[in-house]
Amino acid sequence: MSQITTIDRVGQFVGQMVTIRGWLYNKRSSGKIRFLLIRDGTGIIQSVIVKNEVAPEVFSATDILTQESSLEVDATVRADARAPGGYELQVSDMRVIQVAEDYPISPKEHGPSFLLDNRHLWLRSSKQHAILRIRSHVIQEAQAYFNREGFILFDAPILTPTACEGTSTLFETDYFYGEKAYLSQSGQLYAEAGAMAFGKVYTLGPTFRAEKSKTRRHLTEFWMLEPEVAFAELEDILLLAEELVCHLVNSVLTYRSEELKVLDRDVTKLQSVVRPFPRITYDQALDILREKGISHHWGDDFGATEDTIISEQFDRPVMITHYPVQTKAFYMKGDPLKPNLALCVDVLAPEGYGEIIGGSQREDDYDKLVERLEQHNLPREAFEWYLDLRRYGSVPHSGFGLGIERTIGWICGIKHLRETIPFPRLLQRIYP
Amino acid sequence: MSQITTIDRVGQFVGQMVTIRGWLYNKRSSGKIRFLLIRDGTGIIQSVIVKNEVAPEVFSATDILTQESSLEVDATVRADARAPGGYELQVSDMRVIQVAEDYPISPKEHGPSFLLDNRHLWLRSSKQHAILRIRSHVIQEAQAYFNREGFILFDAPILTPTACEGTSTLFETDYFYGEKAYLSQSGQLYAEAGAMAFGKVYTLGPTFRAEKSKTRRHLTEFWMLEPEVAFAELEDILLLAEELVCHLVNSVLTYRSEELKVLDRDVTKLQSVVRPFPRITYDQALDILREKGISHHWGDDFGATEDTIISEQFDRPVMITHYPVQTKAFYMKGDPLKPNLALCVDVLAPEGYGEIIGGSQREDDYDKLVERLEQHNLPREAFEWYLDLRRYGSVPHSGFGLGIERTIGWICGIKHLRETIPFPRLLQRIYP
């Protein structure tokens, strides 16, 4: 039997016989020739079957092959500049594994509800395939980046006894002996304990919001990457965020250019993502909105509309700092010079893709943190452990959370987050 | 100001002035000299303060420093073969950031309940620190391994509409509009959809079991690494499991030897973990038990006692295959030659650390899978999407799940899983 390989590696076997195992993506025929497009998860390749060059039963089997039928071919690899990947297969034998039933997803347009019902199959389509390969790449690159920079991966718990930022949007479950547990909205508070132990940590995991919002920018379950750094001030994590985002975009441009092509992504938009990112304060952002004729009440957070208008002024992500403290979470440190402003940052992706990063310097003063808990009506006893981090060797520290799906959506040029995760969880969607 | 660096990097600055920021781990004094052990998350270093070489207020400040006080020192790096890391700091200046309150964790023995209550601080202790650095390393190495081997990271959902292996031990939560959701016990079924789209995928994420078991081998929330491979049979994933485990153990031996020393781990036990692993069938395992005077009913799964006895016969992980189908999950493929046996594998760590891997070839035949669902009383409509994977291009495929905490426990030589994850969730423990 010939060498079993995958489509992404056929270039190593030009002129040689290989075995490829995969699924029928498409087929067409022309007289005594059949052209099978085979996909195997690593790529798609055209496979040519000529009537007189294979056994009669092999040739006739091509007639019964339906889309997504599984099969194995023995074939010679030919370099062909006209072929999509640069190679083509000249088939000498074929074994059909299963003739698929009528495949529900055809090249014709389907509505999102139908496609989401068939998400387990929709994943095989070239666009979804490209998005999720980029997702995998971005997550692995982010981890490799943190690893190189001396960060420790520090998994935060999902089942938590309290809410990190209030209790309004939490999934609740019964724990044992009458206790309740809540699904984590952020690993940050735990990551802070990690930063005090390891200096630099990051968490990567699913987070949950039981928000009744039905927008293209919200999932009820989404992944967050949250670095937390001891002895870091706001400025330090601005630099970290900038460097991380540039690294991820650059890595996708370099290693996932084929996928960006499939997605028809305008790569010039990504190529302009270089340091330094523009930095504006909340007040300067208000000025921009005012110039655009939008009046915004000082002290209110920005919504999708404001984010879009602001981000459209720049060709790369913009970092907005110094929001009014009242718009932000209890744990953010106030600016010592202007205590009504938080030492925080939101990073907005360009082209209106919204907020991809939220971060801050954390309040490291015990008394001020107690005060903030009271102002936010948070139950102090649930945060005693968190206050301990300010009792025993408190240090300045900062961190941020990068939303994986928002980041993938932006890099891929996908407006709706439902396509940026294998099995999206939406307000009305928990199946499959 | 001098170069800010971390303890793991001082070797690059011998004879030079550096600034180190960290926490006081311990101190002692000898006449006009103070010895401060400083930790910064990357290591611990002895810092020498000589009375006549620093300002008087710096020297006297050492008297008020308590354990875990935060501080910054400017110091010259000296190579010193007698020092634990090979280097020592000669301090010229020190800035105290915070004098810590009386630290609750002292070198004296504390009970597990007290330590778990203070998990956010316990993390700073050298043993916990070592375990979690190894955890971080193992997870990152596993991902790098899969990345190199062409696997796509494929995040499975946590909120699921049904149970993967039955409904008895699930955490339930209200979804929207009266729907229920369950926390995933395994990403496998979703990973199978991924394997049909990408060929080779793996999931890495938290999984949940609401089991009322109070043993040292169970957590209610634990992390699983689950590769799933299209066109792979049982034999293929036996090889994959073997290679992965050897790679991880070897990598820890190479890159985390200091941590293994802190843990007093007998590394000779880890050095014997080389391929091939012994393979025995369930029936052969019964023979071993019988020789040891243990009678075991054919058809029952093994418990902790059996696992321990069997694993103690070998100096490396043992792979037990071909369990009776009735002991195993519905999705496992039966052996074509002996249909009452499953094409499955459990990998037991040596030294009685229990099962670290469970895997199988999956049932790829539509009719047989329908039959298995019925036998297991599973609601067919919830698995329609899963059945689709057998309707549209079904292929032989296999995968396994590696329990992160079990694996870390074994490598570190830690008997209780509560120390193998930053914030363990146990039957009676959800705080902090």
CSV table of C-alpha atoms in Angstrom, one decimal, chain A residues 67-424:
chain,number,residue,atom,x,y,z
A,67,GLN,CA,-21.5,15.0,-1.4
A,68,GLU,CA,-19.7,14.2,1.9
A,69,SER,CA,-19.3,10.5,1.0
A,70,SER,CA,-16.2,9.1,2.7
A,71,LEU,CA,-13.5,7.5,0.6
A,72,GLU,CA,-9.9,6.6,0.2
A,73,VAL,CA,-7.9,7.0,-3.0
A,74,ASP,CA,-4.5,5.7,-4.1
A,75,ALA,CA,-3.1,8.3,-6.5
A,76,THR,CA,0.0,9.8,-8.0
A,77,VAL,CA,0.7,13.4,-7.0
A,78,ARG,CA,1.2,15.9,-9.8
A,79,ALA,CA,2.3,19.4,-9.6
A,80,ASP,CA,-0.1,21.6,-11.5
A,81,ALA,CA,0.2,25.4,-11.3
A,82,ARG,CA,-3.5,25.8,-12.3
A,83,ALA,CA,-4.7,23.6,-9.4
A,84,PRO,CA,-5.9,25.6,-6.3
A,85,GLY,CA,-3.2,24.2,-3.9
A,86,GLY,CA,-0.7,23.7,-6.7
A,87,TYR,CA,-1.2,19.9,-6.9
A,88,GLU,CA,-3.6,17.4,-8.3
A,89,LEU,CA,-4.1,13.7,-7.8
A,90,GLN,CA,-4.1,11.1,-10.6
A,91,VAL,CA,-6.2,8.3,-9.1
A,92,SER,CA,-5.3,4.7,-9.7
A,93,ASP,CA,-7.6,3.1,-7.1
A,94,MET,CA,-10.5,4.2,-4.9
A,95,ARG,CA,-12.3,2.6,-1.9
A,96,VAL,CA,-15.6,4.0,-0.9
A,97,ILE,CA,-16.1,3.9,2.8
A,98,GLN,CA,-19.7,5.3,3.0
A,99,VAL,CA,-22.0,6.8,0.5
A,100,ALA,CA,-23.5,9.7,2.4
A,101,GLU,CA,-27.3,10.3,2.6
A,102,ASP,CA,-28.5,13.5,0.8
A,103,TYR,CA,-26.4,16.2,2.4
A,104,PRO,CA,-28.5,19.0,3.8
A,105,ILE,CA,-26.1,21.8,3.2
A,106,SER,CA,-25.8,22.7,-0.5
A,107,PRO,CA,-24.0,25.6,-2.2
A,108,LYS,CA,-27.4,27.5,-2.2
A,109,GLU,CA,-28.0,30.1,0.5
A,110,HIS,CA,-29.4,28.8,3.8
A,111,GLY,CA,-30.8,30.9,6.6
A,112,PRO,CA,-28.8,31.2,9.8
A,113,SER,CA,-31.3,29.2,11.8
A,114,PHE,CA,-31.0,26.2,9.5
A,115,LEU,CA,-27.2,26.4,9.4
A,116,LEU,CA,-27.0,26.7,13.2
A,117,ASP,CA,-29.3,23.6,13.5
A,118,ASN,CA,-26.7,21.9,11.4
A,119,ARG,CA,-23.7,23.4,13.0
A,120,HIS,CA,-22.1,19.9,13.3
A,121,LEU,CA,-22.1,19.7,9.5
A,122,TRP,CA,-21.8,23.4,8.7
A,123,LEU,CA,-18.3,23.2,10.2
A,124,ARG,CA,-17.2,21.3,7.1
A,125,SER,CA,-18.0,24.3,4.8
A,126,SER,CA,-14.9,26.1,3.6
A,127,LYS,CA,-15.8,29.4,5.2
A,128,GLN,CA,-16.5,28.0,8.7
A,129,HIS,CA,-13.4,25.8,8.3
A,130,ALA,CA,-11.2,28.8,7.6
A,131,ILE,CA,-12.6,30.8,10.6
A,132,LEU,CA,-12.1,27.9,13.0
A,133,ARG,CA,-8.6,27.2,11.8
A,134,ILE,CA,-7.8,30.8,12.4
A,135,ARG,CA,-9.4,30.5,15.9
A,136,SER,CA,-7.2,27.6,16.7
A,137,HIS,CA,-4.1,29.4,15.4
A,138,VAL,CA,-4.8,32.6,17.4
A,139,ILE,CA,-5.4,30.7,20.7
A,140,GLN,CA,-2.2,28.6,20.3
A,141,GLU,CA,-0.2,31.7,19.3
A,142,ALA,CA,-1.4,33.7,22.2
A,143,GLN,CA,-0.4,30.8,24.6
A,144,ALA,CA,3.0,30.5,22.9
A,145,TYR,CA,3.4,34.2,23.3
A,146,PHE,CA,2.6,34.2,27.1
A,147,ASN,CA,4.8,31.1,27.5
A,148,ARG,CA,7.8,32.9,26.0
A,149,GLU,CA,7.2,35.9,28.1
A,150,GLY,CA,7.4,33.9,31.3
A,151,PHE,CA,3.7,33.8,32.1
A,152,ILE,CA,2.2,30.8,34.0
A,153,LEU,CA,-1.0,29.3,32.7
A,154,PHE,CA,-3.3,29.6,35.7
A,155,ASP,CA,-6.8,28.0,35.3
A,156,ALA,CA,-9.4,29.9,37.1
A,157,PRO,CA,-12.5,28.0,38.4
A,158,ILE,CA,-15.7,28.1,36.5
A,159,LEU,CA,-17.9,27.2,39.5
A,160,THR,CA,-17.7,30.2,41.8
A,161,PRO,CA,-19.5,31.1,45.0
A,162,THR,CA,-20.1,34.7,43.9
A,163,ALA,CA,-20.3,37.1,41.0
A,164,CYS,CA,-17.2,39.0,40.0
A,165,GLU,CA,-19.0,42.1,38.7
A,166,GLY,CA,-22.5,41.8,40.2
A,167,THR,CA,-25.2,39.2,40.2
A,168,SER,CA,-27.6,40.2,37.5
A,169,THR,CA,-26.4,38.1,34.6
A,170,LEU,CA,-25.2,34.8,36.2
A,171,PHE,CA,-26.0,31.2,35.4
A,172,GLU,CA,-26.8,29.5,38.7
A,173,THR,CA,-26.6,25.9,39.6
A,174,ASP,CA,-27.2,23.8,42.7
A,175,TYR,CA,-24.0,22.7,44.3
A,176,PHE,CA,-24.1,20.3,47.2
A,177,TYR,CA,-25.8,20.5,50.6
A,178,GLY,CA,-28.1,23.4,49.5
A,179,GLU,CA,-25.3,25.6,48.3
A,180,LYS,CA,-25.5,27.6,45.1
A,181,ALA,CA,-22.7,28.0,42.5
A,182,TYR,CA,-22.4,30.5,39.7
A,183,LEU,CA,-20.7,30.1,36.4
A,184,SER,CA,-17.8,32.4,36.2
A,185,GLN,CA,-18.0,35.7,34.2
A,186,SER,CA,-14.2,36.2,34.4
A,187,GLY,CA,-11.2,34.5,35.9
A,188,GLN,CA,-9.7,37.8,36.8
A,189,LEU,CA,-10.1,37.9,40.6
A,190,TYR,CA,-8.5,34.4,40.8
A,191,ALA,CA,-5.8,35.5,38.4
A,192,GLU,CA,-4.9,38.3,40.8
A,193,ALA,CA,-4.2,35.6,43.4
A,194,GLY,CA,-2.1,33.9,40.8
A,195,ALA,CA,-0.1,37.0,40.0
A,196,MET,CA,0.8,37.4,43.7
A,197,ALA,CA,2.1,33.9,43.7
A,198,PHE,CA,3.7,33.7,40.2
A,199,GLY,CA,4.3,37.3,39.2
A,200,LYS,CA,2.8,36.9,35.7
A,201,VAL,CA,-0.1,34.6,35.0
A,202,TYR,CA,-2.8,34.2,32.4
A,203,THR,CA,-6.1,32.3,32.4
A,204,LEU,CA,-7.8,30.9,29.3
A,205,GLY,CA,-11.2,29.5,29.6
A,206,PRO,CA,-14.9,29.7,28.9
A,207,THR,CA,-16.9,32.5,30.7
A,208,PHE,CA,-20.6,32.9,30.9
A,209,ARG,CA,-23.1,35.7,30.8
A,210,ALA,CA,-26.8,35.0,31.2
A,211,GLU,CA,-27.6,38.3,29.4
A,212,LYS,CA,-30.9,38.5,27.5
A,213,SER,CA,-29.2,40.4,24.8
A,214,LYS,CA,-29.8,39.3,21.3
A,215,THR,CA,-27.1,41.0,19.3
A,216,ARG,CA,-24.4,39.8,16.9
A,217,ARG,CA,-21.8,40.7,19.5
A,218,HIS,CA,-23.0,38.5,22.3
A,219,LEU,CA,-22.7,34.9,23.2
A,220,THR,CA,-23.8,33.4,26.5
A,221,GLU,CA,-20.7,31.3,26.5
A,222,PHE,CA,-17.4,32.8,25.3
A,223,TRP,CA,-13.7,32.3,25.8
A,224,MET,CA,-11.5,34.9,27.5
A,225,LEU,CA,-7.8,35.2,27.7
A,226,GLU,CA,-6.8,37.1,30.8
A,227,PRO,CA,-3.2,38.1,31.7
A,228,GLU,CA,-2.6,39.5,35.1
A,229,VAL,CA,0.8,41.0,36.1
A,230,ALA,CA,2.2,41.9,39.5
A,231,PHE,CA,4.2,45.1,39.7
A,232,ALA,CA,2.5,46.3,36.5
A,233,GLU,CA,0.8,49.7,36.1
A,234,LEU,CA,-1.7,50.8,33.5
A,235,GLU,CA,1.0,51.8,31.1
A,236,ASP,CA,2.6,48.3,31.3
A,237,ILE,CA,-0.5,46.5,30.3
A,238,LEU,CA,-1.2,49.0,27.5
A,239,LEU,CA,2.1,48.0,26.0
A,240,LEU,CA,1.3,44.3,26.6
A,241,ALA,CA,-2.1,44.5,25.0
A,242,GLU,CA,-0.6,46.4,22.0
A,243,GLU,CA,2.2,43.8,21.5
A,244,LEU,CA,-0.1,40.8,21.9
A,245,VAL,CA,-2.7,42.1,19.4
A,246,CYS,CA,0.0,43.0,16.9
A,247,HIS,CA,1.6,39.6,17.3
A,248,LEU,CA,-1.6,37.7,16.8
A,249,VAL,CA,-2.6,39.7,13.7
A,250,ASN,CA,0.8,39.4,12.2
A,251,SER,CA,0.9,35.7,12.8
A,252,VAL,CA,-2.4,35.1,11.1
A,253,LEU,CA,-1.3,37.2,8.1
A,254,THR,CA,1.9,35.1,7.9
A,255,TYR,CA,0.5,31.6,8.7
A,256,ARG,CA,-3.1,31.7,7.8
A,257,SER,CA,-3.1,33.7,4.6
A,258,GLU,CA,-4.9,30.9,2.7
A,259,GLU,CA,-7.8,31.1,5.2
A,260,LEU,CA,-8.0,34.9,5.0
A,261,LYS,CA,-8.3,34.4,1.2
A,262,VAL,CA,-11.2,32.0,1.6
A,263,LEU,CA,-12.8,34.6,3.8
A,264,ASP,CA,-12.2,37.3,1.3
A,265,ARG,CA,-10.7,39.4,4.1
A,266,ASP,CA,-9.2,42.7,3.1
A,267,VAL,CA,-5.7,42.1,4.4
A,268,THR,CA,-4.6,45.7,4.0
A,269,LYS,CA,-6.8,46.5,6.9
A,270,LEU,CA,-4.9,44.0,9.0
A,271,GLN,CA,-1.5,45.0,7.7
A,272,SER,CA,-2.0,48.5,9.2
A,273,VAL,CA,-2.3,47.0,12.7
A,274,VAL,CA,1.1,48.0,13.9
A,275,ARG,CA,2.4,49.7,17.1
A,276,PRO,CA,1.8,52.2,18.5
A,277,PHE,CA,-1.9,52.2,18.8
A,278,PRO,CA,-3.6,55.5,19.2
A,279,ARG,CA,-4.5,56.3,22.8
A,280,ILE,CA,-7.3,58.6,23.7
A,281,THR,CA,-9.0,59.3,27.0
A,282,TYR,CA,-12.7,58.9,27.6
A,283,ASP,CA,-13.0,62.7,27.5
A,284,GLN,CA,-11.3,62.8,24.1
A,285,ALA,CA,-13.6,60.1,22.9
A,286,LEU,CA,-16.5,62.3,23.9
A,287,ASP,CA,-15.0,65.1,21.8
A,288,ILE,CA,-14.9,62.8,18.8
A,289,LEU,CA,-18.5,61.9,19.3
A,290,ARG,CA,-19.4,65.5,19.7
A,291,GLU,CA,-17.7,66.3,16.4
A,292,LYS,CA,-19.8,63.6,14.8
A,293,GLY,CA,-22.9,65.1,16.2
A,294,ILE,CA,-23.5,62.5,18.9
A,295,SER,CA,-24.2,63.9,22.4
A,296,HIS,CA,-23.2,61.6,25.1
A,297,HIS,CA,-23.7,62.1,28.8
A,298,TRP,CA,-20.5,62.2,30.8
A,299,GLY,CA,-20.4,59.2,33.1
A,300,ASP,CA,-22.2,56.8,30.9
A,301,ASP,CA,-20.4,53.9,29.3
A,302,PHE,CA,-20.2,53.6,25.5
A,303,GLY,CA,-22.5,51.3,23.6
A,304,ALA,CA,-22.0,49.6,20.2
A,305,THR,CA,-22.9,52.8,18.3
A,306,GLU,CA,-20.4,54.9,20.1
A,307,ASP,CA,-17.7,52.2,19.9
A,308,THR,CA,-18.2,52.0,16.2
A,309,ILE,CA,-18.0,55.7,15.5
A,310,ILE,CA,-14.9,56.1,17.6
A,311,SER,CA,-13.1,53.1,16.1
A,312,GLU,CA,-13.9,54.3,12.6
A,313,GLN,CA,-11.6,57.3,13.1
A,314,PHE,CA,-8.5,55.0,13.2
A,315,ASP,CA,-6.9,52.5,11.0
A,316,ARG,CA,-5.8,50.2,13.9
A,317,PRO,CA,-7.1,49.4,17.3
A,318,VAL,CA,-7.7,52.4,19.5
A,319,MET,CA,-7.1,52.3,23.3
A,320,ILE,CA,-9.5,54.4,25.3
A,321,THR,CA,-8.4,55.1,28.9
A,322,HIS,CA,-9.6,56.9,32.0
A,323,TYR,CA,-13.3,56.2,32.0
A,324,PRO,CA,-15.4,57.6,34.8
A,325,VAL,CA,-15.1,55.2,37.8
A,326,GLN,CA,-18.9,54.9,38.0
A,327,THR,CA,-19.1,53.1,34.6
A,328,LYS,CA,-16.5,50.5,35.6
A,329,ALA,CA,-16.1,47.5,37.9
A,330,PHE,CA,-15.4,47.8,41.6
A,331,TYR,CA,-11.8,46.5,41.4
A,332,MET,CA,-10.4,49.2,39.1
A,333,LYS,CA,-8.0,51.6,40.6
A,334,GLY,CA,-8.8,55.3,40.5
A,335,ASP,CA,-6.4,57.8,39.0
A,336,PRO,CA,-4.5,59.3,42.0
A,337,LEU,CA,-4.6,62.7,40.3
A,338,LYS,CA,-8.2,62.5,39.2
A,339,PRO,CA,-10.0,60.0,41.5
A,340,ASN,CA,-13.2,60.2,39.5
A,341,LEU,CA,-11.4,58.5,36.6
A,342,ALA,CA,-10.4,54.8,36.5
A,343,LEU,CA,-6.9,53.6,35.4
A,344,CYS,CA,-8.5,51.5,32.8
A,345,VAL,CA,-8.5,50.7,29.1
A,346,ASP,CA,-10.9,49.5,26.5
A,347,VAL,CA,-9.3,48.5,23.2
A,348,LEU,CA,-11.7,48.8,20.3
A,349,ALA,CA,-11.0,46.9,17.1
A,350,PRO,CA,-11.1,49.0,13.9
A,351,GLU,CA,-13.8,48.7,11.3
A,352,GLY,CA,-16.5,48.7,13.9
A,353,TYR,CA,-15.8,45.3,15.3
A,354,GLY,CA,-16.2,46.6,18.8
A,355,GLU,CA,-14.4,46.1,22.1
A,356,ILE,CA,-11.8,43.3,22.1
A,357,ILE,CA,-10.0,44.1,25.3
A,358,GLY,CA,-11.0,45.5,28.7
A,359,GLY,CA,-8.4,46.0,31.4
A,360,SER,CA,-7.2,48.1,34.2
A,361,GLN,CA,-4.8,48.6,37.0
A,362,ARG,CA,-6.4,47.0,40.1
A,363,GLU,CA,-7.1,48.8,43.3
A,364,ASP,CA,-4.3,47.6,45.6
A,365,ASP,CA,-5.2,49.6,48.6
A,366,TYR,CA,-7.2,47.6,51.2
A,367,ASP,CA,-9.3,50.5,52.6
A,368,LYS,CA,-10.2,51.9,49.1
A,369,LEU,CA,-11.1,48.4,48.0
A,370,VAL,CA,-13.4,47.9,51.0
A,371,GLU,CA,-15.0,51.3,50.1
A,372,ARG,CA,-15.6,50.2,46.5
A,373,LEU,CA,-17.2,47.0,47.6
A,374,GLU,CA,-19.6,49.0,49.7
A,375,GLN,CA,-20.4,51.4,46.9
A,376,HIS,CA,-21.2,48.5,44.6
A,377,ASN,CA,-23.3,46.8,47.3
A,378,LEU,CA,-21.2,43.7,47.1
A,379,PRO,CA,-21.2,41.3,50.0
A,380,ARG,CA,-17.9,41.7,51.8
A,381,GLU,CA,-17.6,38.3,53.3
A,382,ALA,CA,-17.6,36.7,49.8
A,383,PHE,CA,-14.6,38.9,49.0
A,384,GLU,CA,-12.6,38.3,52.2
A,385,TRP,CA,-10.1,36.1,50.3
A,386,TYR,CA,-9.8,38.8,47.6
A,387,LEU,CA,-9.1,41.4,50.3
A,388,ASP,CA,-6.4,39.2,51.7
A,389,LEU,CA,-4.4,39.9,48.5
A,390,ARG,CA,-4.3,43.5,49.8
A,391,ARG,CA,-3.4,42.5,53.4
A,392,TYR,CA,-0.5,40.3,52.6
A,393,GLY,CA,2.1,42.0,50.4
A,394,SER,CA,-0.2,44.1,48.2
A,395,VAL,CA,1.6,45.4,45.1
A,396,PRO,CA,0.5,47.5,42.1
A,397,HIS,CA,-0.9,45.1,39.5
A,398,SER,CA,-2.8,45.2,36.3
A,399,GLY,CA,-4.3,42.9,33.7
A,400,PHE,CA,-6.9,42.7,31.0
A,401,GLY,CA,-9.3,40.3,29.3
A,402,LEU,CA,-9.2,39.6,25.6
A,403,GLY,CA,-12.4,38.2,24.2
A,404,ILE,CA,-11.4,35.4,21.9
A,405,GLU,CA,-14.6,35.5,19.7
A,406,ARG,CA,-14.5,39.3,19.3
A,407,THR,CA,-10.9,39.1,18.3
A,408,ILE,CA,-11.5,36.2,15.8
A,409,GLY,CA,-14.5,38.0,14.4
A,410,TRP,CA,-12.5,41.1,13.7
A,411,ILE,CA,-9.5,39.3,12.2
A,412,CYS,CA,-11.7,37.1,10.0
A,413,GLY,CA,-14.0,40.0,9.1
A,414,ILE,CA,-17.1,38.2,10.4
A,415,LYS,CA,-19.8,40.4,11.8
A,416,HIS,CA,-21.7,37.8,13.8
A,417,LEU,CA,-19.9,36.0,16.7
A,418,ARG,CA,-21.9,32.9,16.1
A,419,GLU,CA,-19.4,31.8,13.5
A,420,THR,CA,-16.3,32.3,15.6
A,421,ILE,CA,-16.8,29.3,18.0
A,422,PRO,CA,-17.4,25.7,17.1
A,423,PHE,CA,-20.8,25.5,18.9
A,424,PRO,CA,-22.2,28.9,19.7
